[in-house]
Short mmCIF file of C-alpha atoms in Angstrom, two decimals:
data_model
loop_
_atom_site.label_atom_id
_atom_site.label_comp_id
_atom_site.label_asym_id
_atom_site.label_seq_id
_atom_site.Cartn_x
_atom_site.Cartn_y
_atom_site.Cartn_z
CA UNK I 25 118.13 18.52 109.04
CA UNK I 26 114.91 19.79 108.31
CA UNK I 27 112.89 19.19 104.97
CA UNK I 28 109.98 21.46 104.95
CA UNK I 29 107.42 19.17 103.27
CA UNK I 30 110.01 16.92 101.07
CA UNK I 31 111.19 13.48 101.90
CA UNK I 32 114.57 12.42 102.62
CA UNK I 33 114.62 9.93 99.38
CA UNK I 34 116.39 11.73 96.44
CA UNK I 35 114.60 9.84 94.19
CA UNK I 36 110.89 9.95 92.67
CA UNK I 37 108.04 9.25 95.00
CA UNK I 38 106.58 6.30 92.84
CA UNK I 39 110.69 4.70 93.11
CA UNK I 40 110.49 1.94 95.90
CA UNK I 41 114.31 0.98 97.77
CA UNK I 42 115.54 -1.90 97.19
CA UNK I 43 116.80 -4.85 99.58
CA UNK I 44 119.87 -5.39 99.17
CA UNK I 45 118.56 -9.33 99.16
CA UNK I 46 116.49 -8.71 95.99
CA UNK I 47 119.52 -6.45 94.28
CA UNK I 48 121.76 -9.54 94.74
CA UNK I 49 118.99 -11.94 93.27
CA UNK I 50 118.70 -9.26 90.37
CA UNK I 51 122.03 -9.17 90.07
CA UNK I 52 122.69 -13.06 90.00
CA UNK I 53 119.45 -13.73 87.63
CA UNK I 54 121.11 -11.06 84.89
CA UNK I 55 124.65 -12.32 85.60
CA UNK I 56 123.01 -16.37 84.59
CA UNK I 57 121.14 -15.07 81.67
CA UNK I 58 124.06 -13.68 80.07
CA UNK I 59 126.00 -16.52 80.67
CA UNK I 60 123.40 -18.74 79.22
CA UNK I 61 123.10 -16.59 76.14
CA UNK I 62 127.25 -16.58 75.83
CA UNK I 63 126.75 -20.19 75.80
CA UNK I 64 124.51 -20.29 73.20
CA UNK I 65 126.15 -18.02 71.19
CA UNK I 66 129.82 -20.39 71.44
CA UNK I 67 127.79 -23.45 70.63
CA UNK I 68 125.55 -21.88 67.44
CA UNK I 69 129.30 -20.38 66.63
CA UNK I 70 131.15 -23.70 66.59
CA UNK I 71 128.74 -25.57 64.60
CA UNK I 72 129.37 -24.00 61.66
#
């Protein structure tokens, strides 16, 4: 497995790997979010 100059990542130079620590905490802060703004949504729905 030789290169010749390029790097093993497939991706752009400037794109850093993540953890798969900080993919779960991205994961889990999107996945609250949306449930917060679901929530809001149901409540500003049912007061009408």
């Amino acid at each position: 497995m030789f290169f010749y100059g390029r790097s093993a990542n497939p991706f752009k130079k400037g794109v850093m790997l993540m953890s798969m620590y900080e993919v779960l905490m991205v994961l889990g802060s999107f996945g609250t979010l949306l449930i917060a703004l679901l929530a809001l949504v149901i409540t500003l729905i049912k007061n009408k």
